[in-house]
mmCIF file of C-alpha atoms and ligand atoms in Angstrom:
data_model
loop_
_atom_site.group_PDB
_atom_site.id
_atom_site.type_symbol
_atom_site.label_atom_id
_atom_site.label_comp_id
_atom_site.label_asym_id
_atom_site.label_seq_id
_atom_site.Cartn_x
_atom_site.Cartn_y
_atom_site.Cartn_z
ATOM 1 C CA MET A 1 131.371 100.324 80.541
ATOM 2 C CA SER A 2 130.890 97.075 78.830
ATOM 3 C CA ARG A 3 130.893 95.717 82.239
ATOM 4 C CA VAL A 4 130.305 96.817 85.274
ATOM 5 C CA GLY A 5 132.864 95.435 88.376
ATOM 6 C CA PHE A 6 132.269 95.021 91.082
ATOM 7 C CA GLY A 7 134.461 95.335 94.802
ATOM 8 C CA LEU A 8 132.574 93.513 97.971
ATOM 9 C CA ILE A 9 132.539 95.945 100.610
ATOM 10 C CA GLY A 10 132.323 93.610 103.652
ATOM 11 C CA CYS A 11 131.750 90.101 102.935
ATOM 12 C CA GLY A 12 128.845 88.484 106.367
ATOM 13 C CA SER A 13 125.414 87.697 105.551
ATOM 14 C CA MET A 14 124.629 90.717 103.958
ATOM 15 C CA GLY A 15 127.665 90.899 101.526
ATOM 16 C CA VAL A 16 127.705 88.147 100.286
ATOM 17 C CA HIS A 17 123.757 88.121 99.798
ATOM 18 C CA LEU A 18 123.924 91.400 96.911
ATOM 19 C CA ALA A 19 127.283 90.116 96.346
ATOM 20 C CA THR A 20 125.966 86.550 94.313
ATOM 21 C CA GLN A 21 122.573 88.539 93.242
ATOM 22 C CA ALA A 22 125.015 91.013 91.881
ATOM 23 C CA ASN A 23 126.730 87.507 89.446
ATOM 24 C CA GLN A 24 123.432 86.579 88.671
ATOM 25 C CA VAL A 25 122.758 90.300 86.662
ATOM 26 C CA GLU A 26 124.271 90.679 83.040
ATOM 27 C CA GLY A 27 126.477 93.525 82.554
ATOM 28 C CA ALA A 28 127.824 92.642 86.157
ATOM 29 C CA LYS A 29 130.362 90.595 87.959
ATOM 30 C CA VAL A 30 131.673 90.519 91.744
ATOM 31 C CA VAL A 31 135.706 90.836 90.882
ATOM 32 C CA ALA A 32 137.010 91.570 94.011
ATOM 33 C CA VAL A 33 135.694 91.246 98.011
ATOM 34 C CA CYS A 34 137.280 92.606 101.566
ATOM 35 C CA ASP A 35 136.978 92.064 105.556
ATOM 36 C CA PRO A 36 139.043 93.364 107.264
ATOM 37 C CA ASP A 37 138.671 88.949 108.425
ATOM 38 C CA GLN A 38 140.393 87.680 106.237
ATOM 39 C CA GLU A 39 138.622 84.124 107.113
ATOM 40 C CA ARG A 40 135.144 86.131 106.498
ATOM 41 C CA ALA A 41 136.550 87.434 103.369
ATOM 42 C CA SER A 42 137.967 84.130 102.152
ATOM 43 C CA GLN A 43 134.619 82.388 102.791
ATOM 44 C CA ALA A 44 133.342 85.064 100.356
ATOM 45 C CA SER A 45 135.979 85.003 97.402
ATOM 46 C CA SER A 46 135.075 80.972 96.977
ATOM 47 C CA LYS A 47 131.243 80.655 97.240
ATOM 48 C CA LEU A 48 132.106 83.805 93.883
ATOM 49 C CA GLY A 49 134.344 82.287 91.833
ATOM 50 C CA GLY A 50 137.948 82.699 93.257
ATOM 51 C CA VAL A 51 138.026 86.581 93.336
ATOM 52 C CA PRO A 52 140.972 88.181 94.609
ATOM 53 C CA THR A 53 141.200 89.213 98.807
ATOM 54 C CA PHE A 54 141.576 91.847 100.387
ATOM 55 C CA ALA A 55 141.607 93.561 104.405
ATOM 56 C CA ASN A 56 141.941 96.910 103.498
ATOM 57 C CA HIS A 57 138.859 98.510 101.164
ATOM 58 C CA ASN A 58 141.766 101.269 99.716
ATOM 59 C CA ASP A 59 144.031 98.183 98.716
ATOM 60 C CA MET A 60 140.757 97.382 96.185
ATOM 61 C CA LEU A 61 139.037 99.948 95.346
ATOM 62 C CA SER A 62 142.958 101.017 93.467
ATOM 63 C CA LEU A 63 141.582 97.735 90.834
ATOM 64 C CA SER A 64 141.145 99.318 87.629
ATOM 65 C CA GLU A 65 137.921 96.703 87.766
ATOM 66 C CA VAL A 66 136.765 97.746 89.944
ATOM 67 C CA ASN A 67 134.531 100.282 89.276
ATOM 68 C CA ALA A 68 132.297 99.632 91.718
ATOM 69 C CA VAL A 69 131.612 99.286 94.877
ATOM 70 C CA ILE A 70 129.272 96.709 97.114
ATOM 71 C CA ILE A 71 129.028 98.215 101.151
ATOM 72 C CA ALA A 72 127.655 96.504 103.048
ATOM 73 C CA SER A 73 130.474 97.048 105.649
ATOM 74 C CA PRO A 74 129.317 98.094 109.715
ATOM 75 C CA ASN A 75 127.069 100.844 109.699
ATOM 76 C CA SER A 76 130.142 103.284 111.263
ATOM 77 C CA GLN A 77 132.288 102.524 108.286
ATOM 78 C CA HIS A 78 129.761 103.855 105.519
ATOM 79 C CA ALA A 79 130.973 107.142 104.887
ATOM 80 C CA PRO A 80 134.439 106.772 105.341
ATOM 81 C CA GLN A 81 134.287 103.558 103.073
ATOM 82 C CA ALA A 82 132.227 105.956 100.259
ATOM 83 C CA CYS A 83 134.049 108.189 100.439
ATOM 84 C CA ASP A 84 136.946 106.743 99.831
ATOM 85 C CA ALA A 85 135.304 104.699 96.531
ATOM 86 C CA ALA A 86 134.136 108.271 95.165
ATOM 87 C CA LYS A 87 137.630 109.625 94.845
ATOM 88 C CA ALA A 88 139.122 106.625 93.246
ATOM 89 C CA GLY A 89 136.080 107.520 91.097
ATOM 90 C CA LYS A 90 134.218 104.014 91.763
ATOM 91 C CA HIS A 91 129.893 104.179 91.528
ATOM 92 C CA ILE A 92 129.164 103.118 95.072
ATOM 93 C CA PHE A 93 125.906 100.788 95.854
ATOM 94 C CA CYS A 94 125.512 100.847 99.900
ATOM 95 C CA GLU A 95 123.772 99.032 102.853
ATOM 96 C CA LYS A 96 120.825 101.228 104.571
ATOM 97 C CA PRO A 97 121.348 102.702 106.716
ATOM 98 C CA MET A 98 123.284 104.730 104.869
ATOM 99 C CA ALA A 99 125.403 106.690 107.732
ATOM 100 C CA PRO A 100 124.381 107.348 111.945
ATOM 101 C CA THR A 101 124.513 110.692 110.838
ATOM 102 C CA LEU A 102 123.073 113.715 108.916
ATOM 103 C CA GLU A 103 126.638 114.893 108.576
ATOM 104 C CA GLU A 104 128.055 112.136 107.314
ATOM 105 C CA CYS A 105 125.027 111.211 104.693
ATOM 106 C CA ASP A 106 125.718 114.683 103.443
ATOM 107 C CA ARG A 107 129.462 113.809 103.384
ATOM 108 C CA MET A 108 128.938 110.768 101.180
ATOM 109 C CA ILE A 109 126.098 112.602 99.005
ATOM 110 C CA GLN A 110 128.559 116.082 98.575
ATOM 111 C CA ALA A 111 132.171 112.756 97.621
ATOM 112 C CA ALA A 112 129.777 111.641 95.653
ATOM 113 C CA LYS A 113 128.679 114.207 93.779
ATOM 114 C CA GLU A 114 132.350 116.480 93.655
ATOM 115 C CA ALA A 115 132.784 112.848 91.587
ATOM 116 C CA GLY A 116 130.743 112.140 89.411
ATOM 117 C CA VAL A 117 129.900 108.854 90.508
ATOM 118 C CA LYS A 118 126.001 107.495 91.608
ATOM 119 C CA LEU A 119 126.068 106.870 94.462
ATOM 120 C CA MET A 120 122.710 104.455 95.503
ATOM 121 C CA ILE A 121 121.313 103.361 99.156
ATOM 122 C CA ALA A 122 120.003 99.688 99.586
ATOM 123 C CA GLN A 123 116.501 100.861 100.489
ATOM 124 C CA VAL A 124 114.823 97.220 99.679
ATOM 125 C CA LEU A 125 111.576 98.125 100.504
ATOM 126 C CA ARG A 126 110.973 100.030 97.790
ATOM 127 C CA PHE A 127 111.557 98.044 95.588
ATOM 128 C CA PHE A 128 108.688 94.815 96.938
ATOM 129 C CA PRO A 129 105.984 93.376 94.931
ATOM 130 C CA VAL A 130 104.042 94.479 98.386
ATOM 131 C CA PHE A 131 105.266 98.275 99.423
ATOM 132 C CA GLN A 132 105.200 98.809 95.446
ATOM 133 C CA GLU A 133 101.755 98.597 94.863
ATOM 134 C CA THR A 134 101.518 100.556 98.359
ATOM 135 C CA ILE A 135 103.298 103.452 96.098
ATOM 136 C CA ARG A 136 101.627 103.341 93.257
ATOM 137 C CA LEU A 137 98.182 102.712 95.386
ATOM 138 C CA VAL A 138 99.088 106.159 97.271
ATOM 139 C CA SER A 139 100.773 108.060 94.332
ATOM 140 C CA SER A 140 97.936 107.233 92.006
ATOM 141 C CA GLY A 141 94.974 108.495 94.169
ATOM 142 C CA VAL A 142 93.298 105.884 93.849
ATOM 143 C CA ILE A 143 93.136 106.006 98.119
ATOM 144 C CA GLY A 144 92.775 109.766 98.954
ATOM 145 C CA GLU A 145 96.073 111.483 99.919
ATOM 146 C CA PRO A 146 97.094 109.451 102.889
ATOM 147 C CA ARG A 147 96.071 110.997 106.407
ATOM 148 C CA ALA A 148 97.380 107.961 108.652
ATOM 149 C CA VAL A 149 101.164 105.863 108.452
ATOM 150 C CA ARG A 150 100.510 103.034 110.642
ATOM 151 C CA ILE A 151 103.695 99.997 110.769
ATOM 152 C CA ALA A 152 104.645 98.590 113.288
ATOM 153 C CA ARG A 153 107.943 95.971 113.383
ATOM 154 C CA THR A 154 108.904 94.154 116.158
ATOM 155 C CA GLY A 155 111.776 90.622 114.973
ATOM 156 C CA GLY A 156 115.155 91.162 114.979
ATOM 157 C CA ALA A 157 115.380 89.248 118.475
ATOM 158 C CA LYS A 158 118.136 86.733 118.715
ATOM 159 C CA GLY A 159 121.187 85.567 116.943
ATOM 160 C CA ILE A 160 122.807 88.051 115.024
ATOM 161 C CA PHE A 161 121.297 90.654 116.804
ATOM 162 C CA GLU A 162 123.250 90.050 119.712
ATOM 163 C CA SER A 163 127.147 90.311 119.190
ATOM 164 C CA GLY A 164 129.002 91.816 117.399
ATOM 165 C CA TRP A 165 129.226 95.533 116.660
ATOM 166 C CA ARG A 166 125.451 95.319 116.242
ATOM 167 C CA THR A 167 125.904 95.608 120.067
ATOM 168 C CA LYS A 168 127.243 98.541 119.809
ATOM 169 C CA TYR A 169 125.550 102.464 119.118
ATOM 170 C CA ALA A 170 128.663 103.370 118.011
ATOM 171 C CA HIS A 171 128.883 101.051 114.665
ATOM 172 C CA THR A 172 124.762 100.867 114.334
ATOM 173 C CA GLY A 173 124.244 104.653 115.247
ATOM 174 C CA GLY A 174 121.211 103.402 117.212
ATOM 175 C CA ILE A 175 118.439 101.126 117.020
ATOM 176 C CA LEU A 176 116.390 103.394 115.008
ATOM 177 C CA MET A 177 119.332 103.422 111.639
ATOM 178 C CA GLU A 178 120.388 99.578 111.781
ATOM 179 C CA ILE A 179 116.593 98.948 112.456
ATOM 180 C CA ASN A 180 114.340 100.696 111.600
ATOM 181 C CA ALA A 181 115.843 102.820 108.365
ATOM 182 C CA HIS A 182 113.653 100.624 106.346
ATOM 183 C CA GLU A 183 109.145 102.037 107.874
ATOM 184 C CA LEU A 184 111.106 104.522 108.941
ATOM 185 C CA ASP A 185 112.252 105.542 104.397
ATOM 186 C CA PHE A 186 109.028 103.978 103.435
ATOM 187 C CA MET A 187 107.158 107.197 104.814
ATOM 188 C CA ARG A 188 108.653 109.693 103.660
ATOM 189 C CA VAL A 189 108.196 107.734 100.544
ATOM 190 C CA LEU A 190 104.527 107.843 101.172
ATOM 191 C CA CYS A 191 104.291 110.950 103.016
ATOM 192 C CA GLY A 192 107.099 113.676 102.487
ATOM 193 C CA ASP A 193 109.248 115.358 105.268
ATOM 194 C CA VAL A 194 108.500 114.727 108.320
ATOM 195 C CA GLU A 195 108.742 117.963 110.051
ATOM 196 C CA LEU A 196 107.696 117.251 113.580
ATOM 197 C CA VAL A 197 108.870 113.947 115.507
ATOM 198 C CA ASN A 198 108.488 112.911 119.012
ATOM 199 C CA ALA A 199 108.942 109.087 120.643
ATOM 200 C CA VAL A 200 110.198 107.351 123.908
ATOM 201 C CA ALA A 201 112.326 104.750 123.634
ATOM 202 C CA ASP A 202 113.610 102.105 126.429
ATOM 203 C CA GLN A 203 115.776 99.345 126.366
ATOM 204 C CA ILE A 204 113.401 95.956 127.380
ATOM 205 C CA VAL A 205 114.917 92.923 124.157
ATOM 206 C CA HIS A 206 118.676 93.197 124.533
ATOM 207 C CA GLY A 207 120.475 93.228 127.522
ATOM 208 C CA VAL A 208 124.206 93.102 125.841
ATOM 209 C CA TYR A 209 122.706 96.489 123.241
ATOM 210 C CA ASP A 210 124.706 99.900 125.109
ATOM 211 C CA TYR A 211 121.711 102.355 123.644
ATOM 212 C CA HIS A 212 117.746 101.623 123.497
ATOM 213 C CA ASP A 213 116.524 98.755 121.334
ATOM 214 C CA THR A 214 112.430 99.682 121.518
ATOM 215 C CA PHE A 215 111.189 103.073 119.822
ATOM 216 C CA PHE A 216 107.252 103.773 119.814
ATOM 217 C CA VAL A 217 107.662 106.697 117.410
ATOM 218 C CA GLU A 218 105.648 110.087 116.083
ATOM 219 C CA MET A 219 105.318 111.296 113.247
ATOM 220 C CA ARG A 220 103.398 114.897 111.661
ATOM 221 C CA PHE A 221 104.669 115.135 108.061
ATOM 222 C CA ARG A 222 104.477 118.215 106.385
ATOM 223 C CA SER A 223 102.331 116.928 103.778
ATOM 224 C CA GLY A 224 100.015 116.691 106.850
ATOM 225 C CA ALA A 225 100.013 113.063 108.106
HETATM 226 N N1 NAD B 1 118.872 95.794 103.586
HETATM 227 C C1 NAD B 1 118.361 94.848 104.807
HETATM 228 O O1 NAD B 1 118.158 94.328 104.840
HETATM 229 C C2 NAD B 1 119.029 94.752 105.490
HETATM 230 C C3 NAD B 1 119.433 93.294 106.230
HETATM 231 C C4 NAD B 1 121.249 92.831 107.005
HETATM 232 C C5 NAD B 1 121.780 94.134 107.067
HETATM 233 N N2 NAD B 1 121.518 95.330 106.646
HETATM 234 C C6 NAD B 1 123.059 95.977 106.252
HETATM 235 O O2 NAD B 1 123.861 95.613 105.692
HETATM 236 C C7 NAD B 1 125.200 95.327 106.255
HETATM 237 C C8 NAD B 1 125.884 94.867 107.050
HETATM 238 O O3 NAD B 1 125.335 93.812 107.730
HETATM 239 P P1 NAD B 1 125.255 92.311 107.350
HETATM 240 O O4 NAD B 1 124.073 91.453 108.427
HETATM 241 O O5 NAD B 1 125.072 91.381 106.615
HETATM 242 O O6 NAD B 1 126.940 92.491 109.108
HETATM 243 P P2 NAD B 1 127.779 90.909 109.457
HETATM 244 O O7 NAD B 1 127.922 92.173 110.949
HETATM 245 O O8 NAD B 1 127.485 90.059 107.893
HETATM 246 O O9 NAD B 1 128.876 91.572 108.755
HETATM 247 C C9 NAD B 1 129.428 93.047 108.201
HETATM 248 C C10 NAD B 1 131.044 92.574 107.550
HETATM 249 O O10 NAD B 1 131.385 93.566 107.524
HETATM 250 C C11 NAD B 1 133.261 93.588 107.912
HETATM 251 N N3 NAD B 1 134.078 93.987 108.805
HETATM 252 C C12 NAD B 1 133.762 94.350 109.718
HETATM 253 N N4 NAD B 1 134.951 96.042 109.990
HETATM 254 C C13 NAD B 1 135.258 97.141 108.463
HETATM 255 C C14 NAD B 1 135.518 96.972 107.496
HETATM 256 N N5 NAD B 1 136.416 98.255 108.330
HETATM 257 N N6 NAD B 1 135.514 97.445 106.147
HETATM 258 C C15 NAD B 1 135.416 95.622 105.069
HETATM 259 N N7 NAD B 1 134.511 94.645 106.395
HETATM 260 C C16 NAD B 1 133.753 95.360 107.832
HETATM 261 C C17 NAD B 1 133.037 92.741 108.966
HETATM 262 O O11 NAD B 1 134.333 91.625 108.722
HETATM 263 C C18 NAD B 1 132.129 91.518 108.717
HETATM 264 O O12 NAD B 1 132.632 89.838 107.983
HETATM 265 C C19 NAD B 1 125.093 96.410 107.185
HETATM 266 O O13 NAD B 1 124.873 97.816 107.134
HETATM 267 C C20 NAD B 1 123.462 95.532 107.766
HETATM 268 O O14 NAD B 1 122.867 97.279 108.761
HETATM 269 C C21 NAD B 1 120.846 94.974 105.098
#
């Protein structure tokens, strides 16, 4: 394949950002976009050189020039759209969180395996220089075996976080999925699998959410950390 043609699913802020970045990679080009909100699809299209727009991802998946998809839709859509993309033989780059439930994640992996396509989740922290250096220092043993890791995130309080799909548990899978998928993933990169979780949750920040927005989580890893 001399060029990878990407179809963008979800033309919101992250989707347009990812598509713009993809177009800067040699050998990659976004060739179509889809969003049920036609205004968003049209705006994304004009930023990406006037590529065709679709309201439904399955219609876009029928294009032969789409070899891979970027999934940047609400979290509840990741699993069904990734499975549809796999069935259509398209490689998948999917935003975090992979999907709100383990069952959905397993379905995505199974669908990609069966179709022989690549599936990658956008756990971006792994690629940030400061985090890469942390991973290098830990995995090379320079700072010894990790016994404790503490990460606190206080952000995502206002603006886009207070409207639309982000206010609904059914679309996000909760705050640990929507926001803290990054920190949880990074701690697993450093310390491995988790064996015990203690958590306290409350709703402190957002009156408009239908789920808890504040968590204190303690994890015990199999490594002993
Ligand atoms: N990696 C990161 O740091 C990071 C940052 C922000 C968002 N995200 C993730 O990116 C995804 C999108 O977030 P966002 O901030 O761009 O949200 P957004 O609300 O700006 O955009 C979501 C878009 O998806 C569209 N959409 C809704 N249902 C759809 C469907 N069935 N098919 C296709 N499109 C559909 C909406 O119309 C909207 O345009 C989420 O999964 C979010 O968790 C990741």
